Coordinates of N, CA, C and O in Angstrom, one line a residue:
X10 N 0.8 -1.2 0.0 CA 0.0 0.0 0.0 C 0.9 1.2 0.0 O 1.7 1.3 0.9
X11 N 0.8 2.4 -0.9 CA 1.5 3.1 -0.8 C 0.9 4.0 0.4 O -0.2 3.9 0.9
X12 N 1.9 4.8 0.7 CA 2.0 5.7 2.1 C 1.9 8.0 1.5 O 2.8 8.8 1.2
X13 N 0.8 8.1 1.5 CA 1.1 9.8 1.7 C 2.0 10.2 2.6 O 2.5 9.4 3.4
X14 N 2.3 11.6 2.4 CA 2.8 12.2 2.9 C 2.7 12.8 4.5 O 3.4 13.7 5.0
X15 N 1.7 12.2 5.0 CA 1.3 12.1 6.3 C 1.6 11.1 7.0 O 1.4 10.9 8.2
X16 N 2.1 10.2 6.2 CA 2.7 8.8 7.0 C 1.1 7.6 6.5 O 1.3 6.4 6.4
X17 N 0.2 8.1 6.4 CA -1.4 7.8 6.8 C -1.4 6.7 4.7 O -0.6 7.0 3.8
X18 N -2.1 5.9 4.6 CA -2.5 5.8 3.2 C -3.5 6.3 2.3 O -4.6 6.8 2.5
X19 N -2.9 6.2 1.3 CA -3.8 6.9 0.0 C -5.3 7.1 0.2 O -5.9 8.2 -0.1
X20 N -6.0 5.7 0.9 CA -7.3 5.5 1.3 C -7.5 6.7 2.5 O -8.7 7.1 2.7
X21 N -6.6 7.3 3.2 CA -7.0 8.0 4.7 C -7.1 9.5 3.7 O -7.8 10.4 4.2
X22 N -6.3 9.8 2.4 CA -6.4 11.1 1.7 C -7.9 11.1 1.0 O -8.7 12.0 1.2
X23 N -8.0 10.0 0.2 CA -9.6 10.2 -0.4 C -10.2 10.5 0.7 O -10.3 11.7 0.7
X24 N -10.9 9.9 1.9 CA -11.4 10.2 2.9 C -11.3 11.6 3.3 O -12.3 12.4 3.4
X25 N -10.2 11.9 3.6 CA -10.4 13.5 4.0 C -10.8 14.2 2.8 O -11.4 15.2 2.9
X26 N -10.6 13.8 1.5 CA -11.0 14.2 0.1 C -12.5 14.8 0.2 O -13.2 15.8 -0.1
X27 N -12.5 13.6 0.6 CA -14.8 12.9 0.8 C -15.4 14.3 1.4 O -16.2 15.1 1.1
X28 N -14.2 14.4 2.7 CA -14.9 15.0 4.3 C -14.8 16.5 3.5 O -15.9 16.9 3.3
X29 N -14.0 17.2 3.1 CA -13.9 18.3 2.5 C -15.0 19.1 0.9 O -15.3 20.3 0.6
X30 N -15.1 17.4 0.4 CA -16.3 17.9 -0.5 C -17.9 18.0 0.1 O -18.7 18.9 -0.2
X31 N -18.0 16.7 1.1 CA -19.2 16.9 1.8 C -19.1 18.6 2.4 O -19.6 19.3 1.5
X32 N -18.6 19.2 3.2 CA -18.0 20.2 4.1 C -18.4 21.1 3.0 O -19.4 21.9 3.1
X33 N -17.5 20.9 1.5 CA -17.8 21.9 0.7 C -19.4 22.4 0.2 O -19.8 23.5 0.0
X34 N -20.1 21.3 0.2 CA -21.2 20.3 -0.4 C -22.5 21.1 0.7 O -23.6 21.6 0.3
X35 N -22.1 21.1 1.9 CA -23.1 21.1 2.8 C -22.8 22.8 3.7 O -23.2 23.2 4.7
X36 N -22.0 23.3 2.6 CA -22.1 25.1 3.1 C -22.2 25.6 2.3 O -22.2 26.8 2.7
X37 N -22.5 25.5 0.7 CA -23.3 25.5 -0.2 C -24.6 25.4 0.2 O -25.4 26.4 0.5
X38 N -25.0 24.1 0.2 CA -26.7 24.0 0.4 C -27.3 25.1 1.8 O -28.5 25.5 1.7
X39 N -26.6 25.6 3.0 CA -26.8 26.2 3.5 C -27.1 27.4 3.7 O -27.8 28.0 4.5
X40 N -25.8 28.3 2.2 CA -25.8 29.0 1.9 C -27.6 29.4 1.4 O -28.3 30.3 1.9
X41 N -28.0 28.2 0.0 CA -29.1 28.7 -0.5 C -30.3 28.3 0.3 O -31.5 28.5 0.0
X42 N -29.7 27.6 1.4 CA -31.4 27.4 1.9 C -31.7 28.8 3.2 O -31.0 29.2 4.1
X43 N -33.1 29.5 2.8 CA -33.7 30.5 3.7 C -33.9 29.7 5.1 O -34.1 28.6 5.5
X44 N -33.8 30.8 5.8 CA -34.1 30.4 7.5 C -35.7 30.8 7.8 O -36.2 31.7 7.1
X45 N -36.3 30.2 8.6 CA -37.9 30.2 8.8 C -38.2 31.8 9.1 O -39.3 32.4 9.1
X46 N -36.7 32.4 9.7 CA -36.8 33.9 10.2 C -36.3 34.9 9.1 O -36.4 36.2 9.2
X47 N -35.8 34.3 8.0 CA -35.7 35.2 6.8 C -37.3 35.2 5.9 O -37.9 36.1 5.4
X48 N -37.6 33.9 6.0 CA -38.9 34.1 5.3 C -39.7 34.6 5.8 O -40.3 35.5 5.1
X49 N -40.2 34.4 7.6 CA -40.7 35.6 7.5 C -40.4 37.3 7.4 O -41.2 38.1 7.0
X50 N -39.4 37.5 7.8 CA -39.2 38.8 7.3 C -39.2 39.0 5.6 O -38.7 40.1 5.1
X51 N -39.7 38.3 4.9 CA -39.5 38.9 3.1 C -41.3 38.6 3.5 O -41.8 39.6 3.0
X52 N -41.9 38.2 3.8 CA -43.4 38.0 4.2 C -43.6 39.3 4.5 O -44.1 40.1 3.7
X53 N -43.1 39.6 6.0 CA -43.3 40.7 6.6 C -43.3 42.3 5.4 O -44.1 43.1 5.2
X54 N -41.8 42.0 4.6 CA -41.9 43.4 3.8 C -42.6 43.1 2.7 O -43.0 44.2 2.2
X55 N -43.1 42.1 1.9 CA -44.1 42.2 0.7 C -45.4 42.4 1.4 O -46.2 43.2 0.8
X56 N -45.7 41.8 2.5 CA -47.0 42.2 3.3 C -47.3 43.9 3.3 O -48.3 44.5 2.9
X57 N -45.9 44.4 3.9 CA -45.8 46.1 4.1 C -46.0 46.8 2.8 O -46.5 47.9 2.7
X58 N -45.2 45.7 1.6 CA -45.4 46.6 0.6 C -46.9 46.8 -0.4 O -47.2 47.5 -1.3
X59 N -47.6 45.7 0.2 CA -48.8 45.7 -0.3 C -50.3 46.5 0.0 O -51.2 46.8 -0.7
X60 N -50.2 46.6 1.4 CA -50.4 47.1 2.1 C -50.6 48.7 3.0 O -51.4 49.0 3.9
X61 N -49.6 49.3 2.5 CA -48.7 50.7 3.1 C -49.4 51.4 2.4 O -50.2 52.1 3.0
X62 N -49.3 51.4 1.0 CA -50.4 52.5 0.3 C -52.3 52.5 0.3 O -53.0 53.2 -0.3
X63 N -52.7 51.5 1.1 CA -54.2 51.4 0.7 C -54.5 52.4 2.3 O -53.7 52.7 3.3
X64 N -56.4 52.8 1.9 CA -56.6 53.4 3.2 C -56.9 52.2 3.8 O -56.6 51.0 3.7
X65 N -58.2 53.2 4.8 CA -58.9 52.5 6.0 C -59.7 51.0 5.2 O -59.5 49.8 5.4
X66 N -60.8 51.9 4.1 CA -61.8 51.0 3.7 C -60.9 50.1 2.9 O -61.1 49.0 3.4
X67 N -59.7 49.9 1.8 CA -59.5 49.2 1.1 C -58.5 48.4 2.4 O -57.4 48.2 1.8
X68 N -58.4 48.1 3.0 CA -57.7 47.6 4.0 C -59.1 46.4 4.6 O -59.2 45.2 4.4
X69 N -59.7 47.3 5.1 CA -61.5 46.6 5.1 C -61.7 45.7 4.6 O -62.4 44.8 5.1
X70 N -61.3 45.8 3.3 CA -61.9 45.1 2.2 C -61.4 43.9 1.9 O -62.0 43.0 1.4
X71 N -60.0 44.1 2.4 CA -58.6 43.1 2.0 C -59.1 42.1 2.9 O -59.4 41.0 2.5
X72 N -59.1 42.7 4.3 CA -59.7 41.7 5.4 C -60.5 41.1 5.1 O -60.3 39.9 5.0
X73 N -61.5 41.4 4.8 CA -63.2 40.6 4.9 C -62.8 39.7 3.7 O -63.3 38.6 3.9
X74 N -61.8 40.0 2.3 CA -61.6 39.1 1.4 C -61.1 37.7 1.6 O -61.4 36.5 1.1
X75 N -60.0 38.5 2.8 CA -59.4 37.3 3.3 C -59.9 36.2 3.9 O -59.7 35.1 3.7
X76 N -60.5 36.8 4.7 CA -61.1 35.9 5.6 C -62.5 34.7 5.1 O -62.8 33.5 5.4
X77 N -63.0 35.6 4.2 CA -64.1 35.0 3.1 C -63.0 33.5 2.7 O -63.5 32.3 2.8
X78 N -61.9 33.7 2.2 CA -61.3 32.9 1.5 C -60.5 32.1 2.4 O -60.2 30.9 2.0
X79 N -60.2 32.6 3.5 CA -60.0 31.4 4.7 C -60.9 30.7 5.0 O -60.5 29.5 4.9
X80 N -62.4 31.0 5.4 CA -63.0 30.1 6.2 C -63.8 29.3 5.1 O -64.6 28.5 5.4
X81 N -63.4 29.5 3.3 CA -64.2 28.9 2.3 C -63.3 27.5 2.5 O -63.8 26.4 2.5
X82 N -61.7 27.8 2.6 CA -60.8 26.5 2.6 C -60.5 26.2 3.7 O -59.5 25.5 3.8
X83 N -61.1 26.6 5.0 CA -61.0 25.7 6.3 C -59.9 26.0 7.2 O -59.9 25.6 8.3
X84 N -58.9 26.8 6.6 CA -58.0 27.2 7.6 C -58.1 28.8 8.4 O -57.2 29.5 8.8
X85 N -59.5 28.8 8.5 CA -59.7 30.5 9.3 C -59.8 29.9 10.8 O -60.5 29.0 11.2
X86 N -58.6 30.9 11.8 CA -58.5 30.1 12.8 C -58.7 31.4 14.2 O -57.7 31.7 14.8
X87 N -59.9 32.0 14.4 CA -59.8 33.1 14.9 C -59.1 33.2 16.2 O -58.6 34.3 16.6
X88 N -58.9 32.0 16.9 CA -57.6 32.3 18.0 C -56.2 32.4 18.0 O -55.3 32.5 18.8
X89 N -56.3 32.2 16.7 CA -55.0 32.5 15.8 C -54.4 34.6 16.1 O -53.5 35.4 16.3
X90 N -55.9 34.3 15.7 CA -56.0 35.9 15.2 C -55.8 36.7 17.0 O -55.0 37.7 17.3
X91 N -56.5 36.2 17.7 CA -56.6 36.5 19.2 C -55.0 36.2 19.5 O -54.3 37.0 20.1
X92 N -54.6 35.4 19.2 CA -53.0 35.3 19.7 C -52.2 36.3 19.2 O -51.3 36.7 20.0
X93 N -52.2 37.0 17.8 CA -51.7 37.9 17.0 C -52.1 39.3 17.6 O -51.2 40.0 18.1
X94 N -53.2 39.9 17.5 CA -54.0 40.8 18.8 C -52.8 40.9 20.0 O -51.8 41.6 20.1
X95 N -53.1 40.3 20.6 CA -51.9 40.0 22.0 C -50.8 40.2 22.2 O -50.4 40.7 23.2
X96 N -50.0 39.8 21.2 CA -48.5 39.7 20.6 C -48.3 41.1 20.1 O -47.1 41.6 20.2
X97 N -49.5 41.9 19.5 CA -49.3 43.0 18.8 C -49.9 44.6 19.8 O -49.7 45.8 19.7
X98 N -50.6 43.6 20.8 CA -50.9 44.9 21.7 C -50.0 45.5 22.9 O -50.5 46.2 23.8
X99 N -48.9 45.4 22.9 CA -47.8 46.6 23.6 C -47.3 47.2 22.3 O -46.3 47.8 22.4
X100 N -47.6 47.2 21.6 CA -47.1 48.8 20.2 C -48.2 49.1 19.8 O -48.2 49.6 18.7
X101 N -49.6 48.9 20.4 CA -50.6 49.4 19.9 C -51.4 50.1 21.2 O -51.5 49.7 22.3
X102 N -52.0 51.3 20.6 CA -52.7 52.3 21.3 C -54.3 51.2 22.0 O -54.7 50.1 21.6
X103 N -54.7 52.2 23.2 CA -55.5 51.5 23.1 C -57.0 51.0 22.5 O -57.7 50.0 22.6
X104 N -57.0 52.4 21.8 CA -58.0 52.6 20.6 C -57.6 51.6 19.4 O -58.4 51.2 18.5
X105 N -56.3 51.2 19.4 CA -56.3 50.4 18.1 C -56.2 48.8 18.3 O -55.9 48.0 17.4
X106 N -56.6 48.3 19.9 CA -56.4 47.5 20.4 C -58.5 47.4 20.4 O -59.0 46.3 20.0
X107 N -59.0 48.0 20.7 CA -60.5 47.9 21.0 C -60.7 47.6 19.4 O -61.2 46.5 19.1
X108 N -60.2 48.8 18.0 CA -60.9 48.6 17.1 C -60.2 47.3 16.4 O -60.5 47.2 15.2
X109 N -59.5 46.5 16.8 CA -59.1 45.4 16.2 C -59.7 44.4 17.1 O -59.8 43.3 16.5
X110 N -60.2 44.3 18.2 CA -61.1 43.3 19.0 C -62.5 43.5 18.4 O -63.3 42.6 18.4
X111 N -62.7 44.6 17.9 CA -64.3 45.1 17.4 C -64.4 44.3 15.7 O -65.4 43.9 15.2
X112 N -62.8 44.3 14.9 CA -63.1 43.8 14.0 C -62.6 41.8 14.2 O -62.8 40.9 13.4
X113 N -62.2 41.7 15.1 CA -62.2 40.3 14.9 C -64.0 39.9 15.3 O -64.7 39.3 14.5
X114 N -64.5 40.1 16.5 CA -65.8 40.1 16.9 C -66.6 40.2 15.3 O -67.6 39.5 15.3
X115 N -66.4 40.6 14.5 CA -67.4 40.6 13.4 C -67.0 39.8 12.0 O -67.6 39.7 11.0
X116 N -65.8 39.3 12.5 CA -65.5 38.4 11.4 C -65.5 37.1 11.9 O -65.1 36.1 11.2
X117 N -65.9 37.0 13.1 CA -65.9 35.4 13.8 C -66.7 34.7 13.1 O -66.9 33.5 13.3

């Protein structure tokens, strides 16, 4: 069996060969795979950008759409929505905390 330069055989160089292409192989794939916290942040800013220019009523509208089209395919989950309320009420006034309890109450 011939001997590398490490004292080690030819067989222990492919090996670290292997270990280096995997290594290579698998910081690549990590590179292109998104984190559950990047996706949502590109959620978060296409949401913003959709969103940011409409008023009150066309906001209204978006909601009741949505929701129409949630509860037609079964995933409208209003404690979902009560969990999100909650999560969102220390940066929200308390008027904007009453009128978002007043619109979940009417889309139940």
């Amino acid at each position: 069996m011939k001997r590398n330069f490490f004292g080690g055989n030819n067989n222990t160089s492919n090996s670290f060969d292997k270990e280096k292409r995997t290594l290579f192989n698998n910081t690549r794939a990590n590179e292109n795979t998104k984190t559950p916290n990047s996706e949502s942040e590109d959620y978060s800013q296409k949401s913003y950008e959709k969103y940011s220019g409409m008023d009150k009523n066309q906001l209204l509208q978006e909601l009741v759409a949505e929701v129409q089209k949630s509860k037609k395919n079964g995933t409208f989950d209003p404690k979902r929505i009560e969990q999100t309320i909650s999560s969102l009420s220390p940066f929200l006034s308390k008027e904007q905390i009453s009128m978002m309890e007043d619109l979940l109450g009417r889309i139940k």
